[in-house]
Amino acid sequence: MTTTDNTTATSASNATQVEQRLAEATNEASLKRSIARSAQLEEEIDKDPSRFRILTGDRPTGNLHLGHYFGTLHNRVILQNRGIDTWIVIADYQVITDREGVGPIRDRVFSLLADYMACGIDPKRSTIFTHSAIPALNQLMLPFLSLVTEAELHRNPTVKAELDASERPMSGLLLTYPVHQAADILFCQANLVPVGKDQLPHLEQARVIADRFEKRYRRKSDLKHPVFRRPEALLSQANYVLGLDGQKMSKSKGNTVELGMSADQVAKAVKRAKTDADRHITYDPDNRPEVANLLQLTCYAGGASSPQTLAEEIGDGGAGVLKARLTEALNEMLEPIRTRRQELLESKDYLQQVLREGNQAANEVGNATLEDVRHAMNMIYEAHEA
Ligand code: TRP
């Protein structure tokens, strides 16, 4: 074999290794590693939160519900309040990855923004921006696409899951979505991404892209510093809740409690919640998942200290008492959120100002990153000599 052959063989086998790593990003062994690393990161945050910049986001596809609140939003507010520089992308371009149109996108963007702020995301401490307003972020997609292989994209388990859920043919954007998400993370120099398990493959892909960019361009250029920081996953101890019917909580299943619902709507939604034939309330997640979920939800909402003690307290009171306790706890928790949310939605000027400032900050950091990217790629032609 010639030297050239050897190099080709090595890089081919490296590529397959990366493919493998991406495909296995959610398996038990890598999950274990991610959990262990997240525990270390928690300690590092306690010592010095200023070392970190967080990037997370959501797609504006509808109003946020309790699944979002307990799963991610609440945790984000805590991280922000621990003093970490927090960036949040309203992922409007992601909306078109697996559906035909954008829907009532404008209203949904403002609704999401109001949800964030009503729950405690503070625009003075957090930067909130939209994909579509940040040209530099989107431009990164182009060099990034050259750094990934089709096989890697096809093996990404989260892309596969989204394809299956969408019942549509694979679009070019869905297939390459992990690359766009890498741009979200890398453009703003985030080094910490609080995620659920399903986002781990995307994060791995982002790290691979940053490494490859470094090797292919930066190290061969005269740029002295790395262009991108290496992002790490922070697996939050998410409080996973099911919908009121015991299935995954999702708008399309009509089993959610939205943060903006009125007290009456919450009561009605809870009244319709599924329970089972056994009148006596016990906490038995394996055999009585629906009842267990309602008990758990009541606790998360602050209405009891543990699902076991709550079940014992209710006992023969049955599903009626359980639902009354849940409604009361939820409404108490949601009352200030709901009021604040309404106030915000009535102050469109203020919401627009928050987005304007967030987008401006994102554009500043994005332009600086893109400048480094062009420098590393030797694609700055108009610069004047020093
Ligand atoms: N893809 C994420 C979701 O579907 C949302 C998102 C967009 C995101 N960009 C991100 C999450 C960057 C973490 C980091 O929920």
Coordinates of C-alpha atoms and ligand atoms in Angstrom, one line a residue:
M1 CA 0.0 0.0 0.0
T2 CA 1.2 3.5 -0.7
T3 CA 1.2 6.3 1.8
T4 CA -1.8 7.9 0.1
D5 CA -3.7 4.6 0.3
N6 CA -2.9 4.4 4.0
T7 CA -4.2 7.9 4.7
T8 CA -7.3 7.2 2.8
A9 CA -7.9 3.9 4.7
T10 CA -7.4 5.6 8.0
S11 CA -9.7 8.5 7.3
A12 CA -12.3 6.0 6.0
S13 CA -12.1 4.0 9.2
N14 CA -12.3 7.1 11.3
A15 CA -15.4 8.1 9.4
T16 CA -17.0 4.8 10.2
Q17 CA -16.1 5.1 13.8
V18 CA -17.8 8.5 14.0
E19 CA -20.8 7.1 12.3
Q20 CA -20.9 4.4 14.9
R21 CA -20.5 6.8 17.8
L22 CA -23.4 9.0 16.5
A23 CA -25.6 6.0 15.9
E24 CA -24.9 4.9 19.5
A25 CA -25.1 8.3 21.2
T26 CA -28.3 7.2 23.0
N27 CA -27.3 3.7 24.0
E28 CA -26.8 2.6 27.6
A29 CA -23.0 2.9 27.7
S30 CA -22.9 6.4 26.2
L31 CA -25.8 7.5 28.3
K32 CA -23.9 6.4 31.4
R33 CA -20.9 8.4 30.4
S34 CA -23.0 11.4 29.7
I35 CA -24.7 11.2 33.1
A36 CA -21.3 10.9 34.9
R37 CA -19.9 13.8 32.9
S38 CA -23.0 15.9 33.7
A39 CA -22.5 15.3 37.4
Q40 CA -18.9 16.7 37.1
L41 CA -20.2 19.6 35.1
E42 CA -22.8 20.4 37.8
E43 CA -19.8 20.7 40.3
E44 CA -17.9 22.9 37.9
I45 CA -20.9 25.2 37.5
D46 CA -21.2 25.5 41.3
K47 CA -17.5 26.6 41.4
D48 CA -17.5 29.0 38.5
P49 CA -20.7 29.6 36.5
S50 CA -19.0 32.3 34.4
R51 CA -17.0 29.6 32.5
F52 CA -20.1 28.5 30.8
R53 CA -22.4 29.7 28.1
I54 CA -25.6 27.7 27.6
L55 CA -27.5 27.3 24.3
T56 CA -30.8 25.6 24.2
G57 CA -34.0 26.1 22.3
D58 CA -37.4 25.1 21.2
R59 CA -39.4 25.1 18.0
P60 CA -42.4 27.5 18.0
T61 CA -45.0 24.9 17.1
G62 CA -47.6 25.7 19.8
N63 CA -48.1 26.8 23.4
L64 CA -45.8 25.3 26.0
H65 CA -47.3 22.8 28.3
L66 CA -46.4 21.0 31.6
G67 CA -44.2 18.5 29.8
H68 CA -42.0 21.4 28.6
Y69 CA -42.2 23.1 32.0
F70 CA -41.1 20.2 34.2
G71 CA -38.9 18.7 31.5
T72 CA -36.7 21.6 30.5
L73 CA -38.0 25.1 31.2
H74 CA -37.9 25.0 34.9
N75 CA -34.4 23.7 34.8
R76 CA -33.3 26.4 32.4
V77 CA -34.5 29.1 34.7
I78 CA -32.5 27.5 37.6
L79 CA -29.4 27.4 35.4
Q80 CA -29.9 31.1 34.5
N81 CA -30.4 32.0 38.1
R82 CA -27.2 30.1 39.0
G83 CA -25.4 32.8 37.0
I84 CA -24.7 31.1 33.7
D85 CA -24.8 33.1 30.5
T86 CA -27.9 31.6 28.9
W87 CA -28.8 31.8 25.2
I88 CA -32.1 30.5 23.8
V89 CA -33.0 30.0 20.2
I90 CA -36.6 30.1 19.1
A91 CA -36.0 27.6 16.4
D92 CA -38.2 28.9 13.7
Y93 CA -36.3 27.4 10.8
Q94 CA -36.6 24.0 12.5
V95 CA -40.4 24.2 12.1
I96 CA -40.1 23.4 8.4
T97 CA -37.9 20.3 8.9
D98 CA -40.8 17.9 9.1
R99 CA -44.0 19.8 8.2
E100 CA -45.4 21.5 5.2
G101 CA -45.7 25.1 6.2
V102 CA -44.8 27.3 9.2
G103 CA -48.4 27.7 10.4
P104 CA -49.3 30.8 12.4
I105 CA -45.6 31.3 13.1
R106 CA -45.7 34.9 14.2
D107 CA -48.2 34.3 17.0
R108 CA -46.4 31.2 18.0
V109 CA -43.0 33.0 18.3
F110 CA -44.5 35.6 20.6
S111 CA -46.4 33.0 22.5
L112 CA -43.2 31.0 23.1
L113 CA -41.4 34.2 24.2
A114 CA -44.2 35.1 26.6
D115 CA -44.1 31.5 28.0
Y116 CA -40.4 31.8 28.6
M117 CA -40.5 35.1 30.3
A118 CA -43.6 34.2 32.4
C119 CA -41.7 31.2 33.7
G120 CA -38.7 33.3 34.8
I121 CA -36.4 33.6 31.8
D122 CA -35.1 37.1 32.3
P123 CA -34.1 38.9 29.1
K124 CA -31.5 40.9 31.2
R125 CA -29.7 37.7 31.9
S126 CA -30.6 35.5 28.9
T127 CA -30.4 36.2 25.2
I128 CA -33.4 35.0 23.2
F129 CA -33.2 35.1 19.4
T130 CA -34.7 33.5 16.3
H131 CA -33.0 31.4 13.7
S132 CA -34.3 33.4 10.8
A133 CA -32.9 36.7 12.0
I134 CA -29.2 35.5 12.3
P135 CA -27.6 35.3 8.8
A136 CA -24.2 34.3 10.2
L137 CA -25.7 31.3 12.0
N138 CA -27.3 30.1 8.8
Q139 CA -24.2 30.7 6.7
L140 CA -22.3 28.3 8.8
M141 CA -24.5 25.6 7.5
L142 CA -22.5 25.7 4.2
P143 CA -19.0 24.9 5.4
F144 CA -20.5 22.6 8.0
L145 CA -22.3 20.5 5.4
S146 CA -19.0 19.7 3.8
L147 CA -17.7 18.3 7.1
V148 CA -20.3 15.5 7.5
T149 CA -21.1 12.5 5.5
E150 CA -24.5 11.3 4.2
A151 CA -24.0 8.1 6.1
E152 CA -23.6 9.9 9.4
L153 CA -26.8 11.8 8.8
H154 CA -28.7 8.7 7.9
R155 CA -27.6 6.9 11.0
N156 CA -28.6 9.7 13.4
P157 CA -31.3 8.1 15.6
T158 CA -33.1 11.3 16.4
V159 CA -33.5 12.2 12.7
K160 CA -34.8 8.7 12.1
A161 CA -37.4 9.1 15.0
E162 CA -38.5 12.5 13.6
L163 CA -38.9 11.1 10.1
D164 CA -41.0 8.2 11.4
A165 CA -43.2 10.6 13.5
S166 CA -43.7 13.0 10.6
E167 CA -45.3 10.5 8.1
R168 CA -43.7 12.6 5.3
P169 CA -40.8 11.8 3.0
M170 CA -37.3 12.8 4.2
S171 CA -36.7 16.4 3.3
G172 CA -33.2 17.7 2.6
L173 CA -33.6 19.9 5.6
L174 CA -34.6 17.1 8.0
L175 CA -31.7 14.9 6.9
T176 CA -29.3 17.8 7.5
Y177 CA -31.0 19.2 10.5
P178 CA -28.3 18.1 13.0
V179 CA -25.9 20.3 11.0
H180 CA -28.1 23.3 11.4
Q181 CA -28.4 22.6 15.1
A182 CA -24.6 22.4 15.3
A183 CA -24.6 25.9 13.8
D184 CA -27.0 27.0 16.6
I185 CA -24.6 25.8 19.2
L186 CA -21.3 26.7 17.6
F187 CA -22.1 30.1 16.2
C188 CA -22.5 31.7 19.6
Q189 CA -19.6 29.9 21.3
A190 CA -21.8 27.9 23.7
N191 CA -20.0 25.2 25.7
L192 CA -22.9 23.7 27.6
V193 CA -26.2 22.4 26.2
P194 CA -28.8 21.2 28.6
V195 CA -30.5 18.4 26.8
G196 CA -32.7 15.4 27.0
K197 CA -31.3 12.1 25.8
D198 CA -32.9 12.4 22.4
Q199 CA -30.6 15.4 21.6
L200 CA -27.3 13.6 22.4
P201 CA -26.7 12.5 18.8
H202 CA -27.0 16.1 17.6
L203 CA -24.6 17.3 20.2
E204 CA -22.1 14.6 19.2
Q205 CA -22.4 15.7 15.6
A206 CA -21.8 19.3 16.7
R207 CA -18.5 18.3 18.4
V208 CA -17.4 16.3 15.4
I209 CA -18.0 19.3 13.1
A210 CA -16.0 21.6 15.4
D211 CA -13.1 19.1 15.5
R212 CA -13.1 18.6 11.7
F213 CA -13.3 22.3 11.0
E214 CA -10.3 22.8 13.3
K215 CA -8.3 20.1 11.5
R216 CA -9.3 20.9 8.0
Y217 CA -8.9 24.7 8.1
R218 CA -7.9 26.4 11.3
R219 CA -4.7 24.5 12.0
K220 CA -3.5 25.1 8.5
S221 CA -4.3 28.8 8.7
D222 CA -2.5 31.6 10.5
L223 CA -5.5 32.1 12.9
K224 CA -4.1 31.6 16.4
H225 CA -7.1 30.6 18.4
P226 CA -9.7 27.8 17.9
V227 CA -12.7 29.1 16.0
F228 CA -15.3 27.1 18.0
R229 CA -15.7 26.0 21.6
R230 CA -16.4 22.3 22.2
P231 CA -20.0 22.0 23.5
E232 CA -20.9 19.4 26.2
A233 CA -24.2 18.0 27.1
L234 CA -25.7 18.7 30.5
L235 CA -28.3 15.9 31.0
S236 CA -30.8 17.6 33.2
Q237 CA -32.5 15.6 35.9
A238 CA -35.7 16.2 33.9
N239 CA -38.9 15.5 35.6
Y240 CA -40.5 13.5 32.9
V241 CA -44.3 13.7 33.0
L242 CA -46.9 11.9 30.9
G243 CA -50.0 13.4 29.5
L244 CA -53.4 13.2 31.3
D245 CA -54.2 10.0 29.4
G246 CA -50.9 8.3 30.4
Q247 CA -49.4 8.6 26.9
K248 CA -46.6 10.9 26.0
M249 CA -47.7 14.5 26.6
S250 CA -48.1 16.2 23.3
K251 CA -50.4 18.8 21.8
S252 CA -51.5 16.5 19.0
K253 CA -52.8 14.0 21.5
G254 CA -54.9 16.6 23.3
N255 CA -53.6 15.4 26.7
T256 CA -51.7 18.4 27.8
V257 CA -52.1 21.2 30.3
E258 CA -50.8 24.4 28.6
L259 CA -49.1 27.0 30.7
G260 CA -51.6 29.7 29.5
M261 CA -54.8 27.7 30.3
S262 CA -57.4 29.4 32.5
A263 CA -58.2 27.9 35.9
D264 CA -61.4 26.5 34.4
Q265 CA -59.7 24.9 31.5
V266 CA -57.2 23.3 33.8
A267 CA -60.0 21.9 35.9
K268 CA -61.8 20.6 32.8
A269 CA -58.6 19.0 31.4
V270 CA -57.9 17.3 34.7
K271 CA -61.4 16.1 35.0
R272 CA -61.1 14.3 31.7
A273 CA -57.8 12.6 32.8
K274 CA -57.7 8.8 32.5
T275 CA -57.6 6.7 35.7
D276 CA -58.5 3.1 36.2
A277 CA -61.1 0.8 37.6
D278 CA -59.6 0.5 41.1
R279 CA -61.2 3.1 43.3
H280 CA -58.6 2.9 46.1
I281 CA -55.6 5.2 45.2
T282 CA -52.1 3.6 45.4
Y283 CA -48.8 4.6 43.9
D284 CA -47.9 1.8 41.5
P285 CA -46.2 3.2 38.4
D286 CA -45.8 -0.3 36.8
N287 CA -49.4 -1.4 37.1
R288 CA -51.2 1.9 37.4
P289 CA -49.3 4.3 35.2
E290 CA -52.1 6.8 34.7
V291 CA -52.9 7.2 38.4
A292 CA -49.1 7.3 39.2
N293 CA -48.6 10.1 36.7
L294 CA -51.4 12.2 38.3
L295 CA -49.9 11.6 41.7
Q296 CA -46.5 12.6 40.4
L297 CA -47.8 15.7 38.7
T298 CA -49.4 16.9 41.9
C299 CA -46.0 16.6 43.6
Y300 CA -44.1 18.4 40.9
A301 CA -46.7 21.2 41.1
G302 CA -45.9 21.5 44.8
G303 CA -49.2 19.9 46.1
A304 CA -47.6 17.0 48.1
S305 CA -44.1 15.9 49.1
S306 CA -44.1 12.4 47.6
P307 CA -46.5 10.4 45.4
Q308 CA -46.5 7.6 48.0
T309 CA -47.7 9.8 50.9
L310 CA -50.2 11.5 48.7
A311 CA -51.6 8.1 47.7
E312 CA -51.9 7.0 51.3
E313 CA -53.6 10.3 52.2
I314 CA -56.2 10.0 49.4
G315 CA -56.7 6.2 49.7
D316 CA -60.5 5.5 49.4
G317 CA -61.1 9.2 48.4
G318 CA -60.6 7.8 44.9
A319 CA -59.9 9.5 41.6
G320 CA -62.2 12.4 42.4
V321 CA -60.1 13.6 45.4
L322 CA -56.9 13.0 43.5
K323 CA -58.1 15.1 40.6
A324 CA -59.2 17.9 43.0
R325 CA -55.8 17.9 44.6
L326 CA -54.1 18.0 41.2
T327 CA -56.3 20.8 40.0
E328 CA -55.7 22.9 43.1
A329 CA -51.9 22.3 43.0
L330 CA -51.6 23.1 39.2
N331 CA -53.7 26.2 39.5
E332 CA -51.7 27.5 42.4
M333 CA -48.5 27.0 40.5
L334 CA -49.8 28.3 37.2
E335 CA -51.6 31.4 38.5
P336 CA -48.7 33.8 38.5
I337 CA -47.4 32.3 35.2
R338 CA -50.7 32.8 33.6
T339 CA -51.1 36.4 34.7
R340 CA -47.6 37.3 33.7
R341 CA -48.1 35.6 30.3
Q342 CA -51.2 37.5 29.6
E343 CA -49.6 40.8 30.6
L344 CA -46.7 40.1 28.3
L345 CA -48.9 39.1 25.3
E346 CA -50.7 42.4 25.7
S347 CA -47.3 44.2 25.5
K348 CA -46.3 43.3 22.0
D349 CA -43.9 46.3 21.8
Y350 CA -42.0 45.0 24.8
L351 CA -41.8 41.5 23.4
Q352 CA -40.6 42.9 20.1
Q353 CA -38.0 44.9 21.8
V354 CA -36.8 41.8 23.7
L355 CA -36.4 39.9 20.4
R356 CA -34.7 42.9 18.7
E357 CA -32.1 43.1 21.4
G358 CA -31.6 39.3 21.5
N359 CA -31.2 39.1 17.8
Q360 CA -28.8 42.0 17.8
A361 CA -26.6 40.3 20.5
A362 CA -26.8 37.0 18.5
N363 CA -25.8 38.8 15.3
E364 CA -22.8 40.4 17.0
V365 CA -21.4 37.1 18.2
G366 CA -22.4 35.3 15.0
N367 CA -20.6 37.9 12.8
A368 CA -17.5 37.6 14.9
T369 CA -17.5 33.8 14.6
L370 CA -18.2 34.0 10.9
E371 CA -15.2 36.4 10.5
D372 CA -13.0 33.8 12.2
V373 CA -14.4 31.0 9.9
R374 CA -13.7 33.0 6.8
H375 CA -10.2 33.8 8.1
A376 CA -9.5 30.2 8.8
M377 CA -10.7 29.3 5.4
N378 CA -8.6 32.0 3.9
M379 CA -11.7 33.6 2.4
I380 CA -11.3 37.2 3.5
Y381 CA -10.4 39.2 0.4
E382 CA -11.3 42.7 1.3
A383 CA -9.4 43.1 4.5
H384 CA -6.8 45.8 4.6
E385 CA -3.2 45.0 5.4
A386 CA -2.2 45.8 8.9
Ligands
TRP1 N1 -34.0 20.5 18.2 C1 -34.5 20.9 19.5 C2 -35.9 20.2 19.6 O1 -36.5 19.7 18.7 C3 -34.6 22.4 19.6 C4 -33.3 23.0 19.4 C5 -33.0 23.8 18.3 C6 -32.2 22.9 20.2 N2 -31.7 24.2 18.4 C7 -31.2 23.7 19.5 C8 -31.9 22.3 21.4 C9 -29.9 23.8 20.1 C10 -30.6 22.4 21.9 C11 -29.6 23.1 21.3 O2 -36.5 20.3 20.7

